Structure formats: structure tokens, C-alpha cells
Amino acid sequence: MGHAVVTTCHDQRCLGVERASESIRFALCYPSSRYRNLRSCHRWPSPWRRGHTGWVSATTQHQDVGIFGAGAAGLTAAYFSASQGARVCLYEKTNESGKKIQISGGTRCNILPGNVVLEEDFFCDAKPGCVRSIFGQWSLGECRHWLENEIGIEMTVEKETNKVFPVSNSGAEVRDRLLQSCLDTNNVTLQYSHDIESITWDEVSCMWVCRFSGSNDTVSHSRVIMATGGKSFPNLGTTGTGYAILESLGHTVSSTYPALTPLKGILPASEELSGVSLTSVDLSVKPTLGDAVVDNAPKGTATTNKKKKKKKKIKALHSKRHGFLFTHRGFSGPSVLDLSHMYTMAASRGQRNLPDFHVAWDLELTSSRLQDALSDPGQFGLTGKSHVTSLLRRSNIPLRLCKALCKESGIPDDRIIAELKKEERIKLLTNVTEYPLQVTGDEGYPKAEVTGGGVPLSELNCTTMESTIMPNLFICGELCDIHGRIGGFNFLFAWNSGRLAGIHAALSLQK
């Protein structure tokens, strides 16, 4: 068994290995026969590759700050805490850090949004002031400057979607540069294959005593940052253990649910439409409160007052993205992912009244315009003898969907516009401009990009991410009850919350 420290060579893609001295920063335990050729340069070599047992610190009994979870929020917390001079030990449950970063955006890693409007881009039950406190200390521009200039990730904005990606289109590069930046502080020790089981506050020593799964040994830390992530993508090792730990310490954990996940459902006319995509839909959902749709009740409550009060209509939420995709089992695409949490949240709470989804298949083909076109097909270059499907095809609706919508409206394929019956016309107008999606379920955590629910922001000091329930405990990332829509917003929260937790955990040691 040999020990090695990892250092960068002149080529940023390559690493070298040196013999460890007494002042080991990182030590990697490995069978020497398996790694006898490690001295030569390889592309993203062994410490970053899957399958290695992990890092073993030379001094594990006590560090100033213990961080659990080496994902986006955990790595960020480690970097900023170490940059403030704290000694940090970063624990990762699996054999590799930042797995979710690597697969994000189809491995391209949508690292940031192009712009942000907090009230529209994030979903949270807390008061707006809590969210503003987290994001108000570090602007989107400052976050991007940090990623580009301190972490070293060259980025570009995708104009069509207003998403920010690394120029390399590589999530692996993002993870590797974050990890290397932590390593370069000289204050971070990283340990893989350490699955945190419990943390206990010792009032005598004023330390957190941490115990790991499968081991009787404990380590102690003056400050603890929980960044273990949620339940999405369980195949990457995310099981949501952090929620149970925090709940055992007295924190409330709002019911968790898969967010940004595809929905299951019955397709129009039960036709085979898998793979059909649209780019200009308007998807909307009308929220429900509890088991009754209530308009004037406080959030999360239902009225039982017998007095009849004039109720305002609940406003439907509309997706800010317009892409839509039919799958083998239902619906996906940016518009669906943005709003699917309304369904999964209600279902997770056992509500009988689940939200209603409606879709206009073409933003430009409004109900009034379609009525005009049916009355005067000449404006589409057609005549009364043209088929109804020919009229719909002049919009942005694919042919297979046009036929399915006609079938569901009771209109034969050979029906011409002039012969449309009144009831067929009414059904067609509804199915084209306000189609009721028949949602029957969701794809759950395996395909969810993020977890909804978690620790309420009301139980955190949102200027520091410190717990208001327990001392010297900080919580960041997906464990918090807030998530953003698709488009880099959840990474933005990870960077922001991780930074606050890391900085203030370190600063609190100096008091």
C-alpha cells in the first residue's frame, strides 16, 4: 500500500504524483501493482476516475469544518471555507465527487442561467425575503466572475435558450476544476466512501461528533455543513439520508417530492406519438390548495366558513419555456419539467384534487385565430375543400399530432373544412388551444433533476445558511426547501448557498 499526493502538471488535463511527506495534503491509498504506471500523464487520471476507494486523510480526528457531500454545494462550501483559512474535511458517500455535475444538461452542464427573476424562477414556501437574503449577497454576475476567473471555467451563453454552458460543453471539466480549486487552497482534505450516518452535538466539548455507516469510529468537527443532496438520480448514490439526520436534530423536513421530472399520461387519442416534439407550446397548470380549490384562504389552508364569500379565480401558472416532447409513457420537455412539481408536490401530500394541466399546441394559433381560419381558410392559402389536417399543418403542430387531435375531436381524416359540424368545431378549438393533458403519474426521482421539499428556509439564517435549531450547523444545496426551474437555476442556488455556508462556518471560528 502506497501513499501519494496529487499535484497539477503544466497541462491542466494531466496530473502527476509525488511521494507523500509528513505534511500530506491529500493521500490516496491504492494497491501499488494496480497503479505502478501512475507517474505518467493521463487524461483526467486516477483520483477523478470511477472505481477508486477514495482519499484517506493523514489527520482525520479533528478538522475545523466538516462538510458532508461533495456535490456542487459541498465543493463550493469547501472552497470558500478553506479560502477563509479554515481547515476543512470534505466527506463523500460514493467513490467520486460531483457525479451529478458531470451528467447535468446531458453532460454539457448548464452551469448558470443567463438572467434571473427570483419571484418567477424559484419555487419556495418561505417568505420572499428569505430567498432575497440568500441571493442578495452575491449577484449572478459575481457568481459567473468567480466561476470564470477563480475556478477557471470559460463559459458562453446559448442565445436560443439563454443558458450558460462551459465552452468545453463538459460537466466533467466543471467538476474537475472545482475539485482542483479546493485542492489548491491547501486546506481541504477529501475522503471518499464515507457515508455519514449520524451527527451528535457534544455540549461538553462544543463539537459535532460524526459517525459513519459501517464503522464504529467517530470524528469531531467544530462546525458542520450538511450538503448531502436530495433524492434525485438515486443511481448516483443520492438517497436523501441528510433529511433523516436533520430531522433527528429537530429540524422540520417538508414533504419531499421529485421536481423537474417527466409526467406519465394518456396521449391524445391514445395515439403513438413518442418522439414528437414541439417548440412553441403554452403549458399551464391551475394549482390546488389541499383537497379543495380555494382562492382567498391563507397559503396551505382551506376554508370551512359557511358564509359564502366571493372567490377570485385562481390564476393558472404558465411555463416560461415552450418546448414539449411526447415520450413512450407521457410528456417531457422544458415546459413540462418546469411545472411538473405542481403535480408531484400535490401527489406526495396525498391530495385528492390534483392540478389540471392544459396546453395550447401553438402559441401563435390562438382560439380566435383558429376560429377565423376555419371561417375563412383563404388566409392560410386554403379553401373550404381543404382537409382540416391541412389547416392545422399550416401552424407549428406536427402532422402526427394534427391527426391525433382531429381523431380525439371526432373528425375523420378526410373531413374538409366546409363540412365541419358545429360540435366538431367546438371540440377542435378546445383540443388545439386548451388541450387537457391526462396526467396519470410521474417518472419519479430516477428522472427528476432536483428534489422539492426539505428543510424550510424559515429554520435557517438566510444570510449565513446556519441552522436556527442547532448551533454551528449549516445547511445548503438540495437539502433546503427551494428549487428553481430548468435552465441553470438550481446550480445557481448551489453556488450561492454553498458559498454562504462555507464563508460563515469559517468566520464563526474566528469569533
C-alpha positions in Angstrom: 0.0 0.0 0.0 1.5 3.4 -1.0 0.7 7.0 -0.4 0.6 9.7 -2.9 -0.3 13.4 -3.1 -1.9 14.8 -6.2 -0.4 17.9 -7.9 -1.1 19.6 -11.2 1.3 19.3 -14.1 1.7 22.1 -16.7 -1.1 20.5 -18.8 -4.3 21.3 -16.9 -5.8 18.0 -18.1 -3.0 15.9 -16.5 -1.9 15.1 -13.0 1.4 13.9 -11.5 2.1 12.0 -8.4 4.7 12.6 -5.8 5.7 10.7 -2.7 3.9 11.9 0.4 5.8 13.7 3.1 4.8 14.3 6.7 2.7 17.3 5.7 0.4 15.3 3.4 -2.4 17.4 1.9 -4.1 14.5 0.3 -3.2 10.9 0.5 -4.6 8.2 -1.8 -4.4 4.6 -0.7 -4.1 2.1 -3.5 -2.6 -1.3 -4.4 0.8 -0.5 -5.8 0.7 -3.1 -8.6 -2.5 -1.6 -9.9 -1.1 1.9 -10.1 2.6 1.3 -10.9 2.3 3.5 -14.1 0.7 6.4 -12.3 3.7 8.6 -12.8 3.0 9.1 -16.5 0.4 11.7 -17.6 -3.1 10.5 -18.4 -6.3 12.3 -19.3 -8.2 13.0 -16.0 -6.2 10.4 -14.2 -7.0 8.1 -11.3 -8.2 10.3 -8.4 -11.1 11.5 -10.6 -11.9 8.2 -12.2 -14.7 5.9 -11.1 -13.9 2.8 -9.1 -11.2 4.0 -6.7 -11.6 3.6 -3.0 -11.0 7.3 -2.3 -8.9 9.7 -0.3 -7.6 8.9 3.2 -6.6 11.9 5.3 -3.4 11.8 7.3 -5.3 13.6 10.2 -8.9 12.7 10.4 -9.6 13.0 14.1 -10.4 16.7 14.0 -10.7 19.5 11.5 -12.3 22.9 12.0 -15.1 22.3 9.4 -16.7 19.0 8.3 -18.7 19.1 5.1 -20.8 16.1 4.1 -21.5 15.8 0.4 -19.0 16.6 -2.4 -21.5 17.8 -4.9 -21.9 21.3 -6.3 -22.9 22.9 -3.0 -20.4 20.9 -0.9 -17.4 21.6 -3.2 -18.4 25.3 -3.2 -18.7 25.4 0.6 -15.3 23.7 0.9 -13.6 26.2 -1.4 -14.9 29.3 0.4 -14.4 27.9 3.9 -10.9 26.9 3.1 -10.2 30.3 1.4 -11.2 31.9 4.7 -8.4 29.9 6.4 -10.5 27.1 7.9 -9.2 23.5 7.9 -11.8 21.5 6.0 -12.6 17.8 5.7 -14.9 17.1 2.9 -16.7 13.7 3.0 -18.3 12.0 0.0 -20.5 8.9 0.3 -19.5 7.5 -3.1 -16.2 6.9 -4.7 -16.3 10.1 -6.8 -17.2 13.7 -6.2 -19.6 15.8 -8.3 -21.3 12.9 -10.2 -24.5 15.0 -10.7 -22.4 17.9 -12.1 -21.0 15.6 -14.7 -24.3 14.4 -16.1 -26.1 17.7 -15.9 -27.5 19.1 -19.1 -26.8 15.8 -20.9 -23.2 16.1 -19.7 -22.9 19.6 -21.1 -23.6 21.1 -17.7 -25.9 24.1 -17.8 -23.9 25.9 -15.1 -25.9 29.1 -14.8 -28.9 30.9 -16.2 -28.5 33.9 -18.5 -30.6 36.1 -16.1 -32.7 35.5 -13.1 -36.0 36.8 -11.7 -36.3 35.3 -8.2 -40.1 35.6 -7.9 -40.5 33.7 -11.2 -37.6 31.3 -11.4 -37.6 29.7 -7.9 -40.3 27.8 -6.1 -40.4 28.1 -2.3 -42.9 28.2 0.5 -40.8 30.7 2.6 -41.4 34.4 2.6 -39.8 36.2 -0.4 -37.4 37.9 2.0 -35.7 34.6 2.8 -34.9 34.0 -0.9 -33.7 37.5 -1.4 -31.4 37.2 1.6 -29.7 34.2 0.0 -29.3 35.7 -3.5 -28.9 39.3 -2.5 -25.3 39.0 -1.3 -23.8 37.7 -4.5 -25.1 38.7 -7.9 -25.4 36.5 -10.9 -22.6 38.5 -12.5 -20.3 38.0 -9.4 -21.1 34.3 -9.4 -20.1 34.0 -13.0 -17.0 36.0 -12.4 -16.0 33.5 -9.7 -16.5 30.5 -11.9 -14.7 32.0 -14.8 -11.8 33.8 -13.1 -11.2 31.9 -9.9 -12.3 28.4 -10.8 -11.1 28.8 -14.4 -14.1 27.7 -16.4 -14.6 29.5 -19.7 -18.3 30.0 -20.4 -20.7 31.0 -23.1 -24.4 31.9 -23.3 -26.6 29.8 -25.6 -28.7 32.5 -27.2 -31.6 30.3 -28.1 -32.3 29.3 -24.5 -30.4 32.0 -22.5 -28.5 29.2 -20.7 -24.8 29.4 -19.7 -22.6 26.5 -20.5 -18.9 25.8 -20.3 -17.2 26.4 -23.7 -16.0 22.8 -23.5 -19.6 21.5 -23.1 -18.2 19.3 -20.4 -19.6 18.7 -17.0 -16.5 16.7 -16.2 -14.4 19.8 -16.7 -16.6 21.8 -14.3 -16.3 19.1 -11.6 -12.6 18.7 -12.1 -11.8 22.4 -11.9 -13.9 22.9 -8.8 -12.2 19.9 -7.2 -8.7 21.2 -8.2 -9.6 24.7 -6.8 -10.4 23.1 -3.5 -7.2 21.2 -3.5 -5.2 24.3 -4.4 -6.3 26.0 -1.2 -4.1 23.6 0.8 -6.8 23.5 3.5 -9.1 20.8 2.2 -8.9 17.1 2.9 -11.3 14.9 0.9 -12.5 11.4 1.9 -14.5 9.2 -0.4 -16.6 6.2 0.6 -17.6 7.9 3.8 -21.4 7.6 4.3 -22.5 9.8 7.2 -24.9 8.0 9.5 -25.4 10.5 12.3 -24.1 13.7 13.8 -24.4 14.5 17.5 -23.8 17.7 19.4 -21.5 17.3 22.4 -22.2 20.1 24.8 -19.1 19.4 26.8 -16.6 19.8 24.0 -18.9 22.0 21.9 -18.1 19.8 19.0 -20.1 17.8 16.5 -19.4 14.0 16.8 -19.9 12.3 13.5 -20.4 8.6 12.9 -20.2 6.8 9.5 -22.1 3.9 8.2 -20.2 0.6 8.7 -17.8 2.0 11.2 -17.6 2.4 15.0 -15.1 5.2 14.7 -16.1 8.8 15.1 -14.6 12.2 14.0 -15.3 15.5 15.6 -15.7 18.9 14.0 -16.2 22.4 15.4 -18.6 23.3 12.5 -20.6 21.0 10.2 -22.0 21.8 6.8 -24.7 19.5 5.5 -24.7 19.3 1.7 -25.7 15.7 1.1 -28.1 16.5 -1.6 -31.7 15.2 -2.2 -33.2 12.1 -3.7 -33.0 12.7 -7.4 -30.9 10.3 -9.5 -30.6 7.6 -6.8 -28.4 5.6 -9.1 -25.7 8.2 -8.4 -25.9 7.4 -4.7 -28.3 10.1 -3.6 -30.7 8.5 -1.1 -31.8 11.6 0.9 -30.1 10.4 4.2 -29.4 14.1 5.1 -33.1 14.7 5.6 -33.3 12.0 8.3 -30.2 13.3 10.0 -31.5 16.8 10.1 -35.0 15.7 11.3 -33.4 13.8 14.1 -31.7 17.0 15.2 -35.1 18.8 15.5 -35.4 20.3 12.0 -38.7 20.1 10.2 -38.5 18.4 6.8 -41.2 19.4 4.4 -42.6 16.5 2.4 -40.1 15.8 -0.4 -41.1 15.1 -4.0 -39.4 14.7 -7.4 -39.2 18.0 -9.2 -38.3 18.8 -12.8 -39.4 15.2 -13.7 -41.3 14.0 -16.8 -45.0 13.2 -16.3 -46.8 10.0 -17.2 -50.1 10.2 -19.0 -52.5 9.3 -21.8 -51.6 10.7 -25.2 -54.1 12.4 -27.5 -56.5 9.8 -28.9 -54.2 7.2 -27.3 -52.0 7.5 -30.5 -48.3 6.5 -30.6 -46.7 9.9 -30.5 -43.4 9.1 -28.8 -40.6 11.3 -30.1 -42.9 14.0 -31.5 -41.7 17.4 -30.2 -43.0 20.9 -30.4 -41.2 24.2 -29.8 -44.0 26.7 -29.3 -46.5 25.4 -26.8 -48.1 27.2 -23.9 -48.4 24.8 -21.0 -50.4 26.0 -17.9 -51.4 24.4 -14.6 -54.0 25.6 -12.1 -52.8 24.9 -8.6 -54.9 23.4 -5.9 -54.7 24.1 -2.1 -55.2 20.9 -0.1 -58.2 18.9 -1.2 -60.2 22.0 -2.2 -59.5 24.7 -4.7 -59.5 27.8 -2.5 -59.0 31.4 -3.7 -58.9 33.7 -0.6 -57.5 31.3 2.0 -54.1 31.7 3.6 -51.4 29.6 1.9 -51.7 25.9 2.6 -55.2 26.2 4.2 -58.7 25.5 3.2 -61.8 27.5 4.3 -64.8 25.8 6.0 -66.7 29.0 6.7 -70.3 28.5 5.8 -70.6 32.2 4.8 -70.4 32.4 1.1 -67.7 34.8 0.0 -66.9 36.0 -3.4 -64.0 34.0 -4.6 -61.4 35.2 -7.0 -60.4 32.7 -9.7 -57.0 31.1 -9.2 -54.6 32.2 -11.7 -53.0 29.5 -13.8 -49.2 29.2 -13.8 -47.6 29.3 -17.3 -44.3 27.7 -18.1 -41.7 30.2 -19.2 -40.2 27.6 -21.6 -42.1 26.4 -24.7 -40.5 23.1 -25.6 -42.7 19.9 -25.3 -41.9 16.3 -26.0 -44.1 13.2 -26.2 -42.5 10.1 -24.6 -43.3 6.4 -24.6 -45.2 6.9 -21.3 -46.3 10.5 -21.3 -44.8 14.0 -21.5 -41.5 15.7 -21.1 -39.6 18.7 -22.4 -38.7 22.1 -20.8 -42.3 23.3 -20.4 -43.3 20.0 -18.6 -40.3 19.9 -16.4 -40.8 23.5 -15.3 -44.3 22.7 -14.0 -44.3 19.0 -13.1 -43.6 19.8 -9.5 -47.1 21.1 -9.1 -48.4 17.6 -9.7 -45.7 15.7 -7.8 -46.0 18.0 -4.8 -49.8 17.6 -4.6 -49.4 13.8 -5.1 -46.8 13.5 -2.4 -49.1 15.2 0.1 -51.9 12.8 -0.7 -54.2 15.4 -2.2 -57.3 14.1 -3.9 -57.7 17.1 -6.1 -54.6 17.1 -8.4 -53.7 20.1 -10.6 -55.1 20.4 -14.1 -52.7 20.9 -16.9 -53.8 22.5 -20.2 -51.7 23.1 -23.3 -52.0 25.3 -26.4 -50.1 23.5 -29.0 -49.0 26.6 -30.9 -48.6 30.0 -29.2 -49.5 31.8 -32.4 -52.6 29.7 -33.2 -55.0 31.3 -30.6 -58.6 30.3 -30.3 -59.8 33.4 -32.1 -57.3 33.0 -34.9 -58.3 29.3 -35.4 -61.9 30.3 -35.5 -61.2 32.9 -38.1 -59.2 30.4 -40.1 -62.0 27.8 -40.0 -64.4 30.5 -41.2 -62.0 31.9 -43.8 -59.4 29.3 -44.8 -58.2 31.6 -47.5 -56.0 33.4 -45.0 -53.9 30.2 -44.8 -53.9 29.8 -48.5 -56.6 27.1 -48.4 -60.2 26.7 -49.4 -63.3 25.1 -47.9 -62.5 21.9 -49.7 -59.1 21.6 -47.9 -58.8 18.9 -45.2 -58.9 20.1 -41.6 -55.4 18.5 -41.0 -54.1 20.6 -43.9 -55.2 23.7 -42.0 -53.6 22.6 -38.7 -50.4 21.8 -40.6 -50.0 25.4 -41.5 -49.2 26.0 -37.8 -46.3 24.7 -35.8 -48.1 21.5 -35.0 -46.6 18.2 -36.4 -48.7 16.1 -38.7 -48.9 13.1 -36.4 -50.3 15.3 -33.6 -52.7 17.1 -36.0 -54.2 13.7 -36.9 -54.4 12.7 -33.3 -56.2 15.9 -32.3 -58.7 15.5 -35.1 -59.3 11.9 -34.1 -59.9 13.0 -30.5 -62.3 15.7 -31.8 -64.3 13.0 -33.7 -63.1 14.4 -37.0 -62.3 11.8 -39.8 -59.0 12.2 -41.7 -60.9 13.1 -44.9 -63.2 15.8 -43.4 -62.9 19.0 -45.3 -63.2 22.4 -43.6 -66.5 23.3 -45.2 -68.2 20.2 -43.9 -67.1 20.6 -40.2 -70.0 20.1 -37.9 -70.6 22.6 -35.0 -69.8 20.1 -32.3 -66.6 19.0 -34.1 -65.5 22.6 -34.5 -66.0 23.2 -30.7 -64.0 20.1 -29.8 -61.3 21.0 -32.2 -60.9 24.5 -30.8 -60.6 23.1 -27.3 -58.1 20.4 -28.2 -55.9 22.7 -30.2 -55.8 25.8 -27.9 -56.6 24.4 -24.5 -56.0 20.7 -24.5 -56.5 19.0 -21.1 -53.4 16.8 -20.5 -54.4 13.5 -19.0 -51.7 13.1 -16.4 -51.7 9.8 -14.6 -48.4 9.9 -12.7 -44.7 10.9 -12.9 -41.3 9.4 -13.6 -40.2 9.9 -10.0 -36.7 10.5 -8.6 -34.8 8.4 -11.1 -35.5 11.0 -13.8 -36.0 14.1 -11.6 -33.4 16.8 -11.9 -33.9 18.0 -8.4 -35.8 17.3 -5.2 -38.6 19.5 -3.9 -39.3 20.0 -0.2 -36.7 19.7 2.5 -35.7 22.0 5.4 -37.7 25.2 5.4 -35.8 28.4 4.9 -37.6 29.7 8.0 -35.4 27.4 10.1 -32.2 28.9 8.7 -30.5 32.2 9.0 -30.7 33.0 5.3 -27.8 35.4 5.4 -25.4 32.7 6.6 -27.3 29.3 6.0 -26.7 28.5 9.7 -29.4 26.5 11.4 -31.6 28.3 13.9 -32.3 25.0 15.6 -28.8 23.7 16.4 -25.5 25.6 16.9 -22.7 25.6 14.5 -24.7 23.7 11.9 -25.0 24.9 8.3 -27.3 23.6 5.6 -27.0 24.2 1.9 -28.0 22.9 -1.6 -30.8 20.5 -2.3 -31.5 19.8 1.4 -33.2 23.2 1.5 -36.9 23.6 0.7 -36.4 25.6 -2.5 -35.8 24.7 -6.1 -35.5 26.5 -9.4 -36.9 25.9 -12.8 -34.9 24.2 -15.6 -32.1 26.4 -17.0 -29.2 26.5 -14.5 -31.2 27.9 -11.6 -30.5 25.0 -9.3 -26.8 25.3 -9.8 -27.1 29.0 -9.0 -28.7 28.1 -5.7 -26.0 25.5 -5.0 -23.2 28.0 -5.7 -24.9 30.7 -3.6 -25.9 28.6 -0.6 -22.6 26.7 -0.6 -20.7 30.0 -0.6 -22.7 31.4 2.3 -22.4 28.3 4.4 -18.6 27.9 3.7 -17.8 31.6 4.4 -19.8 31.8 7.6 -18.8 28.5 9.0 -15.2 29.6 8.7 -15.8 33.2 10.0 -17.7 31.8 13.1 -14.5 30.0 14.1 -12.7 33.3 14.3 -15.1 34.8 16.9 
